[in-house]
Amino acid sequence: MAGAHGRSGPAPGTSRAANEILHQLEQFNLTWDGTVLYQSTRLGAYAAALEQLRQRQLCYACTCTRPQIRAMGSIYNGHCRERAINSRRSSIRLKTVPQPMALTDVIQGDYSADIAADCGDFIIRRKDGFFAYQLAVVVDDEFQGVTDIVRGYDLLESTPRQIYLQQVLHYRTPRYGHIPVITDEKGEKLSKQRFAAPIAGKQALSLTHNVLQLLGQLPPALSDFANNAALLEWAVTHWDIQAIPKLATITAGNPR
Ligand SMILES: [Zn+2]
């Protein structure tokens, strides 16, 4: 599996940070199928989805300020729903309806949330013109035909909003699996910066071995593996999704 898919040069508008992430994945022998899709190349698709919602009157402009929203008790109360604002400096919110949005997470099990009660009408385009994460990922997942999403537990909370967006846009809903977030001894999420230093092959091997154990997998001793590619091959063959702890976070020792 190592290096099976090459990168075809940076896409227009890619940042150094994005390239660094891809480079780090390669150092872990983690590869990808197809070409990498960059959000910076997808603004037209996000705008089209937004326009569709606008025409169906499923979203509206909002000029409320942070202090105003705080005064509402931090959950947006729909203040601008009927105001018909015509201002460029406005965010766009999606109308929510009070109903439970349920999913069966393949790792964490059943999860449900009432997005109208829990977060209210939420922002799909920010005041500064940027499309919100929720809208961008939903549009891109549909475009790429993504069937399975595995990511950190910290994103479980946003999943009902994404499923709601998929429903109103008539998209398919992928399967979701949320793994525990690995934290340090202080309970802080291990940041990308923590791995920012160049990682030698040996370090990739021991880090992967460590992570597999934290995820409940039982790899043979580190010394049994010649390199990280061999360990990943073991992990793919022996992967046991049921063994992943049903937890929000797990604490790592020092992974170095
Ligand atoms: Zn408002």
Tab-separated table of N, CA and C in Angstrom, residues 19-184:
chain	number	residue	atom	x	y	z
A	19	ASN	N	0.028	21.156	2.107
A	19	ASN	CA	1.064	20.281	1.552
A	19	ASN	C	1.826	19.549	2.647
A	20	GLU	N	2.018	20.228	3.757
A	20	GLU	CA	2.711	19.604	4.887
A	20	GLU	C	1.921	18.416	5.430
A	21	ILE	N	0.604	18.578	5.508
A	21	ILE	CA	-0.246	17.483	5.997
A	21	ILE	C	-0.125	16.269	5.065
A	22	LEU	N	-0.163	16.531	3.759
A	22	LEU	CA	-0.040	15.432	2.801
A	22	LEU	C	1.322	14.752	2.937
A	23	HIS	N	2.354	15.569	3.140
A	23	HIS	CA	3.704	15.025	3.294
A	23	HIS	C	3.788	14.135	4.537
A	24	GLN	N	3.153	14.589	5.613
A	24	GLN	CA	3.166	13.790	6.845
A	24	GLN	C	2.412	12.476	6.670
A	25	LEU	N	1.301	12.514	5.961
A	25	LEU	CA	0.563	11.276	5.696
A	25	LEU	C	1.451	10.290	4.944
A	26	GLU	N	2.190	10.812	3.977
A	26	GLU	CA	3.099	9.953	3.199
A	26	GLU	C	4.181	9.350	4.088
A	27	GLN	N	4.650	10.136	5.055
A	27	GLN	CA	5.673	9.611	5.965
A	27	GLN	C	5.131	8.468	6.834
A	28	PHE	N	3.810	8.437	6.989
A	28	PHE	CA	3.160	7.347	7.717
A	28	PHE	C	2.672	6.253	6.764
A	29	ASN	N	3.091	6.329	5.497
A	29	ASN	CA	2.664	5.378	4.473
A	29	ASN	C	1.154	5.393	4.276
A	30	LEU	N	0.526	6.496	4.614
A	30	LEU	CA	-0.922	6.613	4.417
A	30	LEU	C	-1.158	7.293	3.085
A	31	THR	N	-1.930	6.649	2.225
A	31	THR	CA	-2.145	7.175	0.882
A	31	THR	C	-3.633	7.396	0.644
A	32	TRP	N	-3.980	7.857	-0.524
A	32	TRP	CA	-5.376	8.205	-0.801
A	32	TRP	C	-5.706	7.821	-2.229
A	33	ASP	N	-7.019	7.643	-2.457
A	33	ASP	CA	-7.423	7.324	-3.827
A	33	ASP	C	-7.905	8.586	-4.523
A	34	GLY	N	-7.681	8.649	-5.795
A	34	GLY	CA	-8.086	9.824	-6.558
A	34	GLY	C	-7.200	11.014	-6.248
A	35	THR	N	-7.587	12.160	-6.769
A	35	THR	CA	-6.806	13.370	-6.497
A	35	THR	C	-7.376	14.054	-5.258
A	36	VAL	N	-6.536	14.824	-4.597
A	36	VAL	CA	-6.954	15.527	-3.387
A	36	VAL	C	-7.849	16.704	-3.793
A	37	LEU	N	-8.990	16.814	-3.124
A	37	LEU	CA	-9.929	17.899	-3.425
A	37	LEU	C	-9.710	19.043	-2.428
A	38	TYR	N	-9.485	20.232	-2.950
A	38	TYR	CA	-9.227	21.396	-2.098
A	38	TYR	C	-10.462	22.285	-2.031
A	39	GLN	N	-10.824	22.683	-0.812
A	39	GLN	CA	-12.010	23.534	-0.659
A	39	GLN	C	-11.865	24.832	-1.449
A	40	SER	N	-10.631	25.304	-1.600
A	40	SER	CA	-10.420	26.564	-2.321
A	40	SER	C	-10.848	26.475	-3.785
A	41	THR	N	-10.982	25.258	-4.319
A	41	THR	CA	-11.397	25.095	-5.715
A	41	THR	C	-12.897	24.838	-5.842
A	42	ARG	N	-13.601	24.865	-4.716
A	42	ARG	CA	-14.979	24.398	-4.691
A	42	ARG	C	-15.996	25.499	-4.374
A	43	LEU	N	-15.542	26.753	-4.409
A	43	LEU	CA	-16.419	27.837	-3.965
A	43	LEU	C	-17.695	27.929	-4.805
A	44	GLY	N	-17.579	27.640	-6.095
A	44	GLY	CA	-18.749	27.677	-6.980
A	44	GLY	C	-19.801	26.656	-6.578
A	45	ALA	N	-19.336	25.474	-6.169
A	45	ALA	CA	-20.270	24.411	-5.755
A	45	ALA	C	-20.971	24.795	-4.450
A	46	TYR	N	-20.230	25.410	-3.524
A	46	TYR	CA	-20.848	25.832	-2.255
A	46	TYR	C	-21.883	26.933	-2.527
A	47	ALA	N	-21.521	27.857	-3.431
A	47	ALA	CA	-22.434	28.952	-3.767
A	47	ALA	C	-23.713	28.414	-4.413
A	48	ALA	N	-23.570	27.393	-5.243
A	48	ALA	CA	-24.740	26.805	-5.918
A	48	ALA	C	-25.668	26.138	-4.905
A	49	ALA	N	-25.085	25.447	-3.933
A	49	ALA	CA	-25.904	24.802	-2.896
A	49	ALA	C	-26.629	25.865	-2.072
A	50	LEU	N	-25.924	26.931	-1.755
A	50	LEU	CA	-26.519	28.023	-0.993
A	50	LEU	C	-27.666	28.664	-1.767
A	51	GLU	N	-27.453	28.858	-3.055
A	51	GLU	CA	-28.471	29.480	-3.903
A	51	GLU	C	-29.733	28.608	-3.958
A	52	GLN	N	-29.512	27.300	-4.017
A	52	GLN	CA	-30.644	26.367	-4.024
A	52	GLN	C	-31.461	26.511	-2.732
A	53	LEU	N	-30.763	26.619	-1.611
A	53	LEU	CA	-31.451	26.762	-0.319
A	53	LEU	C	-32.172	28.105	-0.240
A	54	ARG	N	-31.524	29.117	-0.822
A	54	ARG	CA	-32.133	30.452	-0.805
A	54	ARG	C	-33.426	30.465	-1.608
A	55	GLN	N	-33.390	29.862	-2.798
A	55	GLN	CA	-34.575	29.848	-3.651
A	55	GLN	C	-35.731	29.086	-3.008
A	56	ARG	N	-35.393	28.091	-2.225
A	56	ARG	CA	-36.433	27.308	-1.552
A	56	ARG	C	-36.777	27.911	-0.188
A	57	GLN	N	-36.237	29.079	0.083
A	57	GLN	CA	-36.507	29.833	1.321
A	57	GLN	C	-36.203	29.004	2.570
A	58	LEU	N	-35.120	28.251	2.491
A	58	LEU	CA	-34.710	27.432	3.629
A	58	LEU	C	-33.610	28.110	4.442
A	59	CYS	N	-33.176	29.296	3.969
A	59	CYS	CA	-32.153	30.020	4.720
A	59	CYS	C	-32.450	31.518	4.651
A	60	TYR	N	-31.764	32.268	5.466
A	60	TYR	CA	-32.021	33.722	5.503
A	60	TYR	C	-30.785	34.462	6.012
A	61	ALA	N	-30.762	35.756	5.701
A	61	ALA	CA	-29.636	36.591	6.116
A	61	ALA	C	-29.814	37.032	7.562
A	62	CYS	N	-28.696	37.131	8.265
A	62	CYS	CA	-28.718	37.510	9.683
A	62	CYS	C	-27.596	38.511	9.946
A	63	THR	N	-27.931	39.597	10.618
A	63	THR	CA	-26.928	40.618	10.929
A	63	THR	C	-26.656	40.705	12.433
A	64	CYS	N	-27.130	39.733	13.179
A	64	CYS	CA	-26.937	39.773	14.636
A	64	CYS	C	-25.444	39.732	14.988
A	65	THR	N	-25.110	40.437	16.042
A	65	THR	CA	-23.724	40.478	16.499
A	65	THR	C	-23.523	39.422	17.590
A	66	ARG	N	-22.258	39.156	17.880
A	66	ARG	CA	-21.949	38.183	18.941
A	66	ARG	C	-22.620	38.532	20.269
A	67	PRO	N	-22.494	39.811	20.723
A	67	PRO	CA	-23.160	40.146	21.993
A	67	PRO	C	-24.671	39.918	21.943
A	68	GLN	N	-25.291	40.205	20.792
A	68	GLN	CA	-26.745	39.965	20.655
A	68	GLN	C	-27.059	38.473	20.820
A	69	ILE	N	-26.219	37.645	20.203
A	69	ILE	CA	-26.466	36.194	20.264
A	69	ILE	C	-26.219	35.677	21.679
A	70	ARG	N	-25.167	36.255	22.330
A	70	ARG	CA	-24.906	35.876	23.732
A	70	ARG	C	-26.113	36.187	24.603
A	71	ALA	N	-26.726	37.352	24.321
A	71	ALA	CA	-27.887	37.770	25.116
A	71	ALA	C	-29.078	36.829	24.917
A	72	MET	N	-29.076	36.105	23.798
A	72	MET	CA	-30.161	35.133	23.550
A	72	MET	C	-29.945	33.863	24.376
A	73	GLY	N	-28.809	33.779	25.056
A	73	GLY	CA	-28.486	32.565	25.815
A	73	GLY	C	-27.676	31.605	24.978
A	74	SER	N	-26.925	32.139	24.056
A	74	SER	CA	-25.976	31.447	23.162
A	74	SER	C	-26.616	30.546	22.101
A	75	ILE	N	-27.910	30.226	22.221
A	75	ILE	CA	-28.576	29.500	21.127
A	75	ILE	C	-29.387	30.509	20.325
A	76	TYR	N	-29.097	30.584	19.036
A	76	TYR	CA	-29.734	31.583	18.184
A	76	TYR	C	-31.253	31.378	18.164
A	77	ASN	N	-32.006	32.476	18.388
A	77	ASN	CA	-33.458	32.346	18.558
A	77	ASN	C	-34.278	32.649	17.299
A	78	GLY	N	-33.610	32.743	16.159
A	78	GLY	CA	-34.350	32.962	14.914
A	78	GLY	C	-34.734	34.418	14.694
A	79	HIS	N	-34.060	35.314	15.400
A	79	HIS	CA	-34.373	36.746	15.361
A	79	HIS	C	-34.566	37.304	13.942
A	80	CYS	N	-33.710	36.925	13.011
A	80	CYS	CA	-33.741	37.541	11.667
A	80	CYS	C	-34.595	36.780	10.649
A	81	ARG	N	-35.232	35.710	11.072
A	81	ARG	CA	-35.995	34.857	10.145
A	81	ARG	C	-36.955	35.633	9.243
A	82	GLU	N	-37.680	36.568	9.813
A	82	GLU	CA	-38.717	37.282	9.050
A	82	GLU	C	-38.297	38.706	8.695
A	83	ARG	N	-37.012	39.032	8.835
A	83	ARG	CA	-36.617	40.428	8.675
A	83	ARG	C	-36.271	40.826	7.235
A	84	ALA	N	-36.101	39.866	6.337
A	84	ALA	CA	-35.786	40.162	4.928
A	84	ALA	C	-34.663	41.186	4.785
A	85	ILE	N	-33.517	40.865	5.361
A	85	ILE	CA	-32.368	41.771	5.349
A	85	ILE	C	-31.737	41.785	3.965
A	86	ASN	N	-31.377	42.966	3.538
A	86	ASN	CA	-30.696	43.078	2.259
A	86	ASN	C	-29.349	43.750	2.476
A	87	SER	N	-28.448	43.007	3.055
A	87	SER	CA	-27.149	43.580	3.374
A	87	SER	C	-26.060	42.607	2.966
A	88	ARG	N	-24.977	43.137	2.402
A	88	ARG	CA	-23.861	42.277	2.016
A	88	ARG	C	-23.155	41.733	3.265
A	89	ARG	N	-23.108	42.560	4.306
A	89	ARG	CA	-22.417	42.167	5.532
A	89	ARG	C	-23.349	41.366	6.434
A	90	SER	N	-23.822	40.263	5.936
A	90	SER	CA	-24.684	39.444	6.777
A	90	SER	C	-24.229	37.989	6.670
A	91	SER	N	-24.489	37.247	7.730
A	91	SER	CA	-24.260	35.813	7.623
A	91	SER	C	-25.550	35.177	7.095
A	92	ILE	N	-25.460	33.944	6.636
A	92	ILE	CA	-26.641	33.228	6.159
A	92	ILE	C	-26.877	32.040	7.093
A	93	ARG	N	-28.089	31.942	7.577
A	93	ARG	CA	-28.437	30.841	8.490
A	93	ARG	C	-29.432	29.891	7.842
A	94	LEU	N	-29.294	28.626	8.176
A	94	LEU	CA	-30.228	27.611	7.694
A	94	LEU	C	-31.366	27.485	8.698
A	95	LYS	N	-32.588	27.468	8.196
A	95	LYS	CA	-33.746	27.292	9.090
A	95	LYS	C	-33.761	25.852	9.601
A	96	THR	N	-33.891	25.686	10.890
A	96	THR	CA	-33.983	24.337	11.447
A	96	THR	C	-35.415	24.085	11.907
A	97	VAL	N	-35.761	22.821	12.037
A	97	VAL	CA	-37.097	22.463	12.533
A	97	VAL	C	-36.932	21.598	13.781
A	98	PRO	N	-37.816	21.784	14.772
A	98	PRO	CA	-37.677	20.987	15.990
A	98	PRO	C	-38.042	19.523	15.737
A	99	GLN	N	-37.027	18.715	15.637
A	99	GLN	CA	-37.237	17.269	15.441
A	99	GLN	C	-35.923	16.581	15.780
A	100	PRO	N	-35.992	15.367	16.349
A	100	PRO	CA	-34.737	14.691	16.659
A	100	PRO	C	-34.061	14.187	15.383
A	101	MET	N	-32.763	14.445	15.263
A	101	MET	CA	-31.967	13.917	14.162
A	101	MET	C	-31.140	12.782	14.755
A	102	ALA	N	-31.397	11.568	14.303
A	102	ALA	CA	-30.748	10.411	14.907
A	102	ALA	C	-29.788	9.750	13.931
A	103	LEU	N	-28.725	9.186	14.472
A	103	LEU	CA	-27.822	8.391	13.653
A	103	LEU	C	-27.306	7.225	14.486
A	104	THR	N	-26.905	6.176	13.796
A	104	THR	CA	-26.235	5.080	14.484
A	104	THR	C	-24.774	5.124	14.082
A	105	ASP	N	-23.970	5.615	14.993
A	105	ASP	CA	-22.539	5.728	14.754
A	105	ASP	C	-21.933	4.326	14.834
A	106	VAL	N	-21.106	3.969	13.854
A	106	VAL	CA	-20.598	2.592	13.813
A	106	VAL	C	-19.641	2.297	14.973
A	107	ILE	N	-19.160	3.315	15.658
A	107	ILE	CA	-18.302	3.102	16.828
A	107	ILE	C	-19.042	3.443	18.120
A	108	GLN	N	-19.660	4.602	18.160
A	108	GLN	CA	-20.248	5.090	19.408
A	108	GLN	C	-21.686	4.626	19.641
A	109	GLY	N	-22.336	4.081	18.622
A	109	GLY	CA	-23.711	3.618	18.782
A	109	GLY	C	-24.727	4.706	18.490
A	110	ASP	N	-25.925	4.579	19.078
A	110	ASP	CA	-26.999	5.513	18.762
A	110	ASP	C	-26.727	6.896	19.336
A	111	TYR	N	-27.009	7.897	18.519
A	111	TYR	CA	-26.806	9.290	18.927
A	111	TYR	C	-27.934	10.106	18.321
A	112	SER	N	-28.453	11.033	19.096
A	112	SER	CA	-29.555	11.842	18.598
A	112	SER	C	-29.455	13.253	19.156
A	113	ALA	N	-29.905	14.216	18.372
A	113	ALA	CA	-29.907	15.600	18.836
A	113	ALA	C	-31.039	16.348	18.158
A	114	ASP	N	-31.602	17.305	18.856
A	114	ASP	CA	-32.602	18.203	18.271
A	114	ASP	C	-31.881	19.497	17.939
A	115	ILE	N	-31.519	19.667	16.673
A	115	ILE	CA	-30.658	20.802	16.335
A	115	ILE	C	-31.349	22.144	16.550
A	116	ALA	N	-32.682	22.190	16.392
A	116	ALA	CA	-33.390	23.454	16.627
A	116	ALA	C	-33.229	23.877	18.085
A	117	ALA	N	-33.286	22.902	18.997
A	117	ALA	CA	-33.170	23.206	20.422
A	117	ALA	C	-31.714	23.358	20.847
A	118	ASP	N	-30.826	22.557	20.254
A	118	ASP	CA	-29.432	22.532	20.705
A	118	ASP	C	-28.572	23.649	20.129
A	119	CYS	N	-28.822	24.031	18.880
A	119	CYS	CA	-28.005	25.128	18.327
A	119	CYS	C	-28.830	26.147	17.557
A	120	GLY	N	-30.084	25.843	17.270
A	120	GLY	CA	-30.921	26.806	16.554
A	120	GLY	C	-30.519	26.901	15.088
A	121	ASP	N	-31.100	27.868	14.376
A	121	ASP	CA	-30.750	28.078	12.965
A	121	ASP	C	-29.250	28.353	12.897
A	122	PHE	N	-28.515	27.559	12.132
A	122	PHE	CA	-27.062	27.702	12.167
A	122	PHE	C	-26.498	28.317	10.896
A	123	ILE	N	-25.296	28.835	11.030
A	123	ILE	CA	-24.668	29.604	9.952
A	123	ILE	C	-24.121	28.673	8.877
A	124	ILE	N	-24.476	28.958	7.618
A	124	ILE	CA	-23.897	28.184	6.518
A	124	ILE	C	-22.974	29.057	5.653
A	125	ARG	N	-23.124	30.369	5.778
A	125	ARG	CA	-22.110	31.272	5.200
A	125	ARG	C	-21.846	32.389	6.190
A	126	ARG	N	-20.575	32.612	6.455
A	126	ARG	CA	-20.216	33.591	7.473
A	126	ARG	C	-20.325	35.007	6.945
A	127	LYS	N	-20.351	35.946	7.881
A	127	LYS	CA	-20.445	37.362	7.556
A	127	LYS	C	-19.321	37.809	6.615
A	128	ASP	N	-18.124	37.227	6.794
A	128	ASP	CA	-16.969	37.614	5.969
A	128	ASP	C	-16.976	36.925	4.598
A	129	GLY	N	-18.059	36.195	4.283
A	129	GLY	CA	-18.191	35.594	2.961
A	129	GLY	C	-17.716	34.153	2.891
A	130	PHE	N	-17.030	33.669	3.925
A	130	PHE	CA	-16.566	32.277	3.920
A	130	PHE	C	-17.737	31.323	4.136
A	131	PHE	N	-17.727	30.233	3.407
A	131	PHE	CA	-18.748	29.209	3.624
A	131	PHE	C	-18.412	28.448	4.890
A	132	ALA	N	-19.441	28.113	5.647
A	132	ALA	CA	-19.214	27.416	6.908
A	132	ALA	C	-18.767	25.979	6.638
A	133	TYR	N	-17.978	25.482	7.566
A	133	TYR	CA	-17.489	24.093	7.512
A	133	TYR	C	-18.629	23.121	7.242
A	134	GLN	N	-19.756	23.292	7.940
A	134	GLN	CA	-20.883	22.343	7.821
A	134	GLN	C	-21.341	22.216	6.370
A	135	LEU	N	-21.485	23.345	5.694
A	135	LEU	CA	-21.967	23.316	4.308
A	135	LEU	C	-20.893	22.734	3.382
A	136	ALA	N	-19.652	23.186	3.557
A	136	ALA	CA	-18.568	22.772	2.660
A	136	ALA	C	-18.366	21.251	2.693
A	137	VAL	N	-18.327	20.670	3.896
A	137	VAL	CA	-18.051	19.218	3.960
A	137	VAL	C	-19.201	18.406	3.379
A	138	VAL	N	-20.415	18.863	3.606
A	138	VAL	CA	-21.579	18.125	3.101
A	138	VAL	C	-21.600	18.153	1.562
A	139	VAL	N	-21.332	19.319	0.990
A	139	VAL	CA	-21.306	19.441	-0.474
A	139	VAL	C	-20.173	18.590	-1.056
A	140	ASP	N	-19.008	18.620	-0.412
A	140	ASP	CA	-17.858	17.859	-0.926
A	140	ASP	C	-18.028	16.348	-0.756
A	141	ASP	N	-18.607	15.925	0.360
A	141	ASP	CA	-18.818	14.487	0.568
A	141	ASP	C	-19.745	13.928	-0.508
A	142	GLU	N	-20.794	14.678	-0.815
A	142	GLU	CA	-21.733	14.239	-1.854
A	142	GLU	C	-21.026	14.200	-3.207
A	143	PHE	N	-20.279	15.247	-3.508
A	143	PHE	CA	-19.576	15.353	-4.788
A	143	PHE	C	-18.598	14.193	-4.977
A	144	GLN	N	-17.905	13.812	-3.888
A	144	GLN	CA	-16.903	12.747	-3.974
A	144	GLN	C	-17.494	11.351	-3.787
A	145	GLY	N	-18.796	11.285	-3.500
A	145	GLY	CA	-19.435	9.984	-3.296
A	145	GLY	C	-18.906	9.271	-2.070
A	146	VAL	N	-18.594	10.033	-1.023
A	146	VAL	CA	-18.056	9.443	0.206
A	146	VAL	C	-19.128	8.577	0.869
A	147	THR	N	-18.751	7.325	1.202
A	147	THR	CA	-19.715	6.399	1.815
A	147	THR	C	-19.482	6.229	3.313
A	148	ASP	N	-18.219	6.435	3.773
A	148	ASP	CA	-17.883	6.213	5.179
A	148	ASP	C	-17.001	7.341	5.687
A	149	ILE	N	-17.381	7.879	6.835
A	149	ILE	CA	-16.606	8.970	7.419
A	149	ILE	C	-16.122	8.536	8.797
A	150	VAL	N	-14.810	8.490	8.985
A	150	VAL	CA	-14.229	8.174	10.289
A	150	VAL	C	-13.463	9.410	10.732
A	151	ARG	N	-13.778	9.900	11.919
A	151	ARG	CA	-13.138	11.133	12.393
A	151	ARG	C	-13.254	11.194	13.905
A	152	GLY	N	-12.738	12.262	14.489
A	152	GLY	CA	-12.672	12.374	15.938
A	152	GLY	C	-14.032	12.628	16.589
A	153	TYR	N	-14.137	12.180	17.828
A	153	TYR	CA	-15.376	12.317	18.604
A	153	TYR	C	-15.829	13.775	18.705
A	154	ASP	N	-14.870	14.705	18.665
A	154	ASP	CA	-15.218	16.126	18.793
A	154	ASP	C	-16.119	16.606	17.665
A	155	LEU	N	-16.228	15.827	16.583
A	155	LEU	CA	-17.099	16.227	15.477
A	155	LEU	C	-18.455	15.522	15.498
A	156	LEU	N	-18.645	14.625	16.473
A	156	LEU	CA	-19.933	13.912	16.566
A	156	LEU	C	-21.082	14.903	16.733
A	157	GLU	N	-20.839	15.924	17.539
A	157	GLU	CA	-21.859	16.921	17.838
A	157	GLU	C	-22.350	17.656	16.585
A	158	SER	N	-21.483	17.806	15.597
A	158	SER	CA	-21.898	18.533	14.388
A	158	SER	C	-22.556	17.602	13.353
A	159	THR	N	-22.518	16.300	13.592
A	159	THR	CA	-23.061	15.346	12.616
A	159	THR	C	-24.565	15.510	12.372
A	160	PRO	N	-25.406	15.694	13.412
A	160	PRO	CA	-26.837	15.914	13.129
A	160	PRO	C	-27.086	17.119	12.212
A	161	ARG	N	-26.284	18.184	12.356
A	161	ARG	CA	-26.440	19.339	11.465
A	161	ARG	C	-26.081	18.955	10.028
A	162	GLN	N	-25.042	18.129	9.888
A	162	GLN	CA	-24.634	17.718	8.547
A	162	GLN	C	-25.680	16.792	7.913
A	163	ILE	N	-26.253	15.917	8.723
A	163	ILE	CA	-27.296	15.016	8.190
A	163	ILE	C	-28.527	15.835	7.780
A	164	TYR	N	-28.854	16.835	8.572
A	164	TYR	CA	-29.984	17.707	8.237
A	164	TYR	C	-29.721	18.423	6.905
A	165	LEU	N	-28.519	18.936	6.745
A	165	LEU	CA	-28.148	19.590	5.480
A	165	LEU	C	-28.233	18.611	4.305
A	166	GLN	N	-27.764	17.369	4.521
A	166	GLN	CA	-27.861	16.353	3.462
A	166	GLN	C	-29.322	16.128	3.086
A	167	GLN	N	-30.184	16.111	4.083
A	167	GLN	CA	-31.604	15.864	3.805
A	167	GLN	C	-32.234	17.012	3.025
A	168	VAL	N	-31.958	18.245	3.451
A	168	VAL	CA	-32.599	19.364	2.738
A	168	VAL	C	-32.021	19.540	1.334
A	169	LEU	N	-30.775	19.108	1.122
A	169	LEU	CA	-30.168	19.211	-0.214
A	169	LEU	C	-30.408	17.936	-1.043
A	170	HIS	N	-31.147	16.988	-0.482
A	170	HIS	CA	-31.441	15.705	-1.145
A	170	HIS	C	-30.170	14.938	-1.494
A	171	TYR	N	-29.226	14.935	-0.574
A	171	TYR	CA	-27.988	14.166	-0.727
A	171	TYR	C	-28.136	12.835	-0.001
A	172	ARG	N	-27.173	11.935	-0.262
A	172	ARG	CA	-27.093	10.676	0.493
A	172	ARG	C	-26.398	10.946	1.829
A	173	THR	N	-26.739	10.158	2.838
A	173	THR	CA	-26.055	10.260	4.122
A	173	THR	C	-25.056	9.112	4.255
A	174	PRO	N	-23.771	9.455	4.448
A	174	PRO	CA	-22.765	8.386	4.612
A	174	PRO	C	-22.885	7.716	5.981
A	175	ARG	N	-22.154	6.602	6.165
A	175	ARG	CA	-22.025	6.016	7.505
A	175	ARG	C	-20.979	6.822	8.263
A	176	TYR	N	-21.224	7.012	9.565
A	176	TYR	CA	-20.279	7.773	10.388
A	176	TYR	C	-19.708	6.893	11.491
A	177	GLY	N	-18.432	7.096	11.784
A	177	GLY	CA	-17.784	6.462	12.927
A	177	GLY	C	-16.881	7.481	13.602
A	178	HIS	N	-17.123	7.717	14.890
A	178	HIS	CA	-16.324	8.727	15.607
A	178	HIS	C	-15.421	8.051	16.627
A	179	ILE	N	-14.125	8.183	16.402
A	179	ILE	CA	-13.132	7.566	17.297
A	179	ILE	C	-12.794	8.529	18.435
A	180	PRO	N	-12.364	7.994	19.597
A	180	PRO	CA	-11.992	8.884	20.691
A	180	PRO	C	-10.862	9.827	20.248
A	181	VAL	N	-10.883	11.026	20.773
A	181	VAL	CA	-9.817	11.992	20.508
A	181	VAL	C	-8.670	11.683	21.467
A	182	ILE	N	-7.470	11.576	20.938
A	182	ILE	CA	-6.307	11.286	21.787
A	182	ILE	C	-5.810	12.589	22.399
A	183	THR	N	-5.702	12.577	23.710
A	183	THR	CA	-5.276	13.788	24.413
A	183	THR	C	-3.971	13.528	25.157
A	184	ASP	N	-3.328	14.612	25.559
A	184	ASP	CA	-2.128	14.470	26.381
A	184	ASP	C	-2.534	14.351	27.849
